PDB file of C-alpha atoms in Angstrom:
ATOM      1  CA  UNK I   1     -24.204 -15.466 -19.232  1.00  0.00           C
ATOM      2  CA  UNK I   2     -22.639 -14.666 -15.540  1.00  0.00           C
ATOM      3  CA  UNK I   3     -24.684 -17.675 -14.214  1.00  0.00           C
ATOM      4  CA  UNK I   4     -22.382 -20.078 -16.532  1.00  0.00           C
ATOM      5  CA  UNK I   5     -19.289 -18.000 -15.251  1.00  0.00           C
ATOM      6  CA  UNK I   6     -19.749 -17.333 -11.614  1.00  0.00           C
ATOM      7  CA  UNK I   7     -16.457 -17.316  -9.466  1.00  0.00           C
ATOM      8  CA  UNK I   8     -17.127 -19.624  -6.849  1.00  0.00           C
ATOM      9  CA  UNK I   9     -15.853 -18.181  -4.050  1.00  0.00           C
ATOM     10  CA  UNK I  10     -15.470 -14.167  -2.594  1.00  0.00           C
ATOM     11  CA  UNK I  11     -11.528 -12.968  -1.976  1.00  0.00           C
ATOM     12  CA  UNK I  12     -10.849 -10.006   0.101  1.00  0.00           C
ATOM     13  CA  UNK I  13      -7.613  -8.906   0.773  1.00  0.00           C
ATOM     14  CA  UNK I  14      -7.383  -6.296   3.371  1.00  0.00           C
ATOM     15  CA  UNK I  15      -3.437  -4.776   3.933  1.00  0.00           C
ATOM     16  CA  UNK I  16      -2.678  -4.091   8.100  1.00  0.00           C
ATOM     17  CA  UNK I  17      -2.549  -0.003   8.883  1.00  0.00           C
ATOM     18  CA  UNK I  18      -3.614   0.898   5.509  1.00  0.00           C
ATOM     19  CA  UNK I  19      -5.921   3.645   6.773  1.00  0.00           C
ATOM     20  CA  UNK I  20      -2.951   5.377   8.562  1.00  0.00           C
ATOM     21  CA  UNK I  21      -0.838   5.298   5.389  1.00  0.00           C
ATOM     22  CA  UNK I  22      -0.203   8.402   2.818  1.00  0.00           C
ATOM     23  CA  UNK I  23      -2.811   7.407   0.287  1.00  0.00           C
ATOM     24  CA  UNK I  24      -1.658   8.116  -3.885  1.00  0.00           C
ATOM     25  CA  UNK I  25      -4.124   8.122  -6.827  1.00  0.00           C
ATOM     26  CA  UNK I  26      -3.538   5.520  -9.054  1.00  0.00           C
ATOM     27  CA  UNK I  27      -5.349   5.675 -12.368  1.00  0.00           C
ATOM     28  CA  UNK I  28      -6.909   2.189 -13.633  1.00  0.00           C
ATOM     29  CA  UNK I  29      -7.748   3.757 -17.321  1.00  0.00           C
ATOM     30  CA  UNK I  30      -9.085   7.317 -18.924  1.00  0.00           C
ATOM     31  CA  UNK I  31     -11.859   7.486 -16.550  1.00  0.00           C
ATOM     32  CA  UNK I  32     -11.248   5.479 -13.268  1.00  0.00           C
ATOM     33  CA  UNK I  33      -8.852   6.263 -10.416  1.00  0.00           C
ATOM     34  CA  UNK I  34      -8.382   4.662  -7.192  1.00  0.00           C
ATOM     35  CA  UNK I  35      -6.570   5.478  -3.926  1.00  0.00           C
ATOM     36  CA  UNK I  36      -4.064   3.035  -3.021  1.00  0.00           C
ATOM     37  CA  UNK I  37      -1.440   2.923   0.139  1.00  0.00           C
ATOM     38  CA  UNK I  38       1.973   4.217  -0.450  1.00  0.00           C
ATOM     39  CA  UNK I  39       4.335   1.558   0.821  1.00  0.00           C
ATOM     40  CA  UNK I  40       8.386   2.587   0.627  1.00  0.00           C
ATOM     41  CA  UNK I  41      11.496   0.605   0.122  1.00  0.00           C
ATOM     42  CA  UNK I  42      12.192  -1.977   2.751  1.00  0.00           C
ATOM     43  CA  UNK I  43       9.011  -1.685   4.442  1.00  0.00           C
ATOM     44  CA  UNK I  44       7.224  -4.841   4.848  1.00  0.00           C
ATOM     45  CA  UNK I  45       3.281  -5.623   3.549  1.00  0.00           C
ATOM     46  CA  UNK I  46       1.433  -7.006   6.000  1.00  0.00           C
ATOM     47  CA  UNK I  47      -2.639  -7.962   5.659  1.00  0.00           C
ATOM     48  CA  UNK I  48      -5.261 -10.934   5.546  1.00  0.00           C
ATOM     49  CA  UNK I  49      -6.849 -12.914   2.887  1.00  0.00           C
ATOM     50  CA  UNK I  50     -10.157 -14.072   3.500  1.00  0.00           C
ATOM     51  CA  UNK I  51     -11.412 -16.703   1.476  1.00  0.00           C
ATOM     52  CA  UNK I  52     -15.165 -17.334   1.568  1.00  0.00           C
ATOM     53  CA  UNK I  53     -16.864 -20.242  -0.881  1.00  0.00           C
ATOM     54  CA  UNK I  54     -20.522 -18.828  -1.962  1.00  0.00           C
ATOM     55  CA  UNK I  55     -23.486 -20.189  -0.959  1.00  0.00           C
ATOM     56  CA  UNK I  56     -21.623 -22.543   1.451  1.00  0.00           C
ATOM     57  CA  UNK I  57     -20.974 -24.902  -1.106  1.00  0.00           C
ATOM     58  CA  UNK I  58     -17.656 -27.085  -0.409  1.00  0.00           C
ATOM     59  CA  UNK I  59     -14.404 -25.617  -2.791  1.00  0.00           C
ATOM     60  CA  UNK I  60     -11.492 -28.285  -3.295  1.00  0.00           C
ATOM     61  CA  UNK I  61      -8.267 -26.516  -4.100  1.00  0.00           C
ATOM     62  CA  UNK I  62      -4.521 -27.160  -4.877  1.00  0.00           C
ATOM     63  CA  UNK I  63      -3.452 -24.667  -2.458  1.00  0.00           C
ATOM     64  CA  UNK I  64      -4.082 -21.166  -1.603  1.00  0.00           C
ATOM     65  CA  UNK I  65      -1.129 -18.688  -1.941  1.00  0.00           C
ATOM     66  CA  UNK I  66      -1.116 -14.792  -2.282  1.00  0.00           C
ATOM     67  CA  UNK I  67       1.763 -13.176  -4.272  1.00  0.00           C
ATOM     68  CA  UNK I  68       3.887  -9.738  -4.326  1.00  0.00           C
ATOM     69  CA  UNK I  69       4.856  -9.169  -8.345  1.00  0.00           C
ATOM     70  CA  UNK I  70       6.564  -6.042  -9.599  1.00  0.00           C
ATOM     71  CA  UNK I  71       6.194  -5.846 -13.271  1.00  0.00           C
ATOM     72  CA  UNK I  72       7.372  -3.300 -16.159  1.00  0.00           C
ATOM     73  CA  UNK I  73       4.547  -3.856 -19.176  1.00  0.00           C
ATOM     74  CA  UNK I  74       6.118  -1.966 -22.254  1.00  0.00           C
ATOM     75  CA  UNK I  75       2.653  -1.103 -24.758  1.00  0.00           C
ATOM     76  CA  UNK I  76       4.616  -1.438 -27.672  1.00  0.00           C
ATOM     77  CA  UNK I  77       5.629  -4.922 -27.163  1.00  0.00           C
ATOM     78  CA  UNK I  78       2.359  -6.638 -26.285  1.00  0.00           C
ATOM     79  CA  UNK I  79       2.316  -9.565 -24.030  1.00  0.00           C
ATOM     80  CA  UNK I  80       5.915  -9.028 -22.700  1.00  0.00           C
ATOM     81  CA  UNK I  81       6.325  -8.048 -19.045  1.00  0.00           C
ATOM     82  CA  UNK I  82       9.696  -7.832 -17.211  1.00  0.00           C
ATOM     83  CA  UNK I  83       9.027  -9.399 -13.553  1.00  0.00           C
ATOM     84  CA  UNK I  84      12.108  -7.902 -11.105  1.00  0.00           C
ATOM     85  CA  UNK I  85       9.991  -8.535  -8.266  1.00  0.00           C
ATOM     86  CA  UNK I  86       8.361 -11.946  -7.163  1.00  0.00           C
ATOM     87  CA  UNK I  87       7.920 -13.712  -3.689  1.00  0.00           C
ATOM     88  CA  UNK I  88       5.348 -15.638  -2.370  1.00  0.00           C
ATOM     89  CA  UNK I  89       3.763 -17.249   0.664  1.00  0.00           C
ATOM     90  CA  UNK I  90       1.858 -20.205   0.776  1.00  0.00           C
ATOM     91  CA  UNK I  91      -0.982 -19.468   3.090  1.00  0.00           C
ATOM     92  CA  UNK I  92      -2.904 -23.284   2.786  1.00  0.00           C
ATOM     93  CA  UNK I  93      -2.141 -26.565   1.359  1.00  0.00           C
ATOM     94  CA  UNK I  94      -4.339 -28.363  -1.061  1.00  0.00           C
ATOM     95  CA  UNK I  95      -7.673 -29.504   0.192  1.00  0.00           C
ATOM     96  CA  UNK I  96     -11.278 -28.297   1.343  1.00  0.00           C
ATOM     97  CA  UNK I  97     -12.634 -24.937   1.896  1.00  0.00           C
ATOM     98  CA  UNK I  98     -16.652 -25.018   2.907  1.00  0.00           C
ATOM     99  CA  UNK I  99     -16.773 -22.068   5.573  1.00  0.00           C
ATOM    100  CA  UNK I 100     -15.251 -18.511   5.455  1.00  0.00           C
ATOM    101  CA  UNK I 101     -10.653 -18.590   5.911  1.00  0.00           C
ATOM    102  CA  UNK I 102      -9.301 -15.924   7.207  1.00  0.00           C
ATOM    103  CA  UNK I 103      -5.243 -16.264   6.344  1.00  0.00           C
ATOM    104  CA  UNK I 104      -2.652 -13.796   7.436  1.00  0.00           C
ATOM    105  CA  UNK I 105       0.469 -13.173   5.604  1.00  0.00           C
ATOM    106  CA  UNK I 106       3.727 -11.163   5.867  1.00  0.00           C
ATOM    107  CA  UNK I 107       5.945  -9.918   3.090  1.00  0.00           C
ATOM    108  CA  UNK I 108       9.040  -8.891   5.270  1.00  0.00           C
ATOM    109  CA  UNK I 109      11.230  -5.397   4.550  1.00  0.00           C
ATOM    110  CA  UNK I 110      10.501  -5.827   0.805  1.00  0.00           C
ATOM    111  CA  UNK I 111      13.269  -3.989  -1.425  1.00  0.00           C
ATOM    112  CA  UNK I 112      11.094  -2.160  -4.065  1.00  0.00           C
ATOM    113  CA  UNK I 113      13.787  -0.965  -6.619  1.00  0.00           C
ATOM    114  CA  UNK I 114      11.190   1.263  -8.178  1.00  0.00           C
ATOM    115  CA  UNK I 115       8.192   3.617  -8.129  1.00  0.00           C
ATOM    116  CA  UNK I 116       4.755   2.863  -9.670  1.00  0.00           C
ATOM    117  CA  UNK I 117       4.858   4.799 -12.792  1.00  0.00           C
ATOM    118  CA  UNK I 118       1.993   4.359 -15.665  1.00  0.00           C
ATOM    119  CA  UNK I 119       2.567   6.511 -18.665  1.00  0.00           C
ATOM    120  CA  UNK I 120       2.004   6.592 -22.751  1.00  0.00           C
ATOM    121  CA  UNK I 121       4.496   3.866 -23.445  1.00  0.00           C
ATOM    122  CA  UNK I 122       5.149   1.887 -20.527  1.00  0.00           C
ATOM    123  CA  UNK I 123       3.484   1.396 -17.152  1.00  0.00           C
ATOM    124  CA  UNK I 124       5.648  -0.046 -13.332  1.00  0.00           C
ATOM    125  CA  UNK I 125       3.568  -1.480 -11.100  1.00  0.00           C
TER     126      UNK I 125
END
């Protein structure tokens, strides 16, 4: 069935000096944790997205943008998520992507209001 449903194209995101950064656990679900980088209020998020089409084929697209969302999910309401965080960068506008992109971006001094918290009735991220 994943021949039907292929992405086209690879992302990777890679965030600038996240090897020299305190590193917290974050746990994706009862048997999977990750390390992440610990970023603190008014610190800004630097990295590069690279954006490489498989297979060299040619990828049209409306525009390539990367986003920084803060979210509160509550587990009792379903479906409902509180954004208090949301900016955005446009990194490309529409048009053709056939070879490996490389696009930098900068989130500057971000004001993160919260911590990540993820617990029995409500997860931050």
């Amino acid at each position: 069935m994943s021949l039907f449903w292929s992405t086209p194209l690879d992302i990777d995101i890679v965030l600038e000096d996240a090897d020299e950064r305190a590193m917290v656990d974050v746990k994706l679900d009862k048997n999977r944790r990750e390390k992440a980088p610990l970023y603190l209020d008014g610190e800004s998020v630097k990295g590069a997205v690279t954006v490489r089409p498989k297979d060299g084929k040619r990828l049209e697209h409306t525009g390539i943008k990367v986003q920084f969302i803060g979210t509160i999910e509550m587990f009792f309401d379903r479906g409902t998520h509180h954004e208090f965080l949301s900016m955005q960068t446009e990194l490309a506008a529409p048009g053709d992507l056939q070879h490996p992109q490389t696009f930098p971006f900068t989130f500057k001094n971000v004001e993160k209001p919260y911590e990540s918290y993820s617990g029995i009735n409500v997860r931050l991220r």
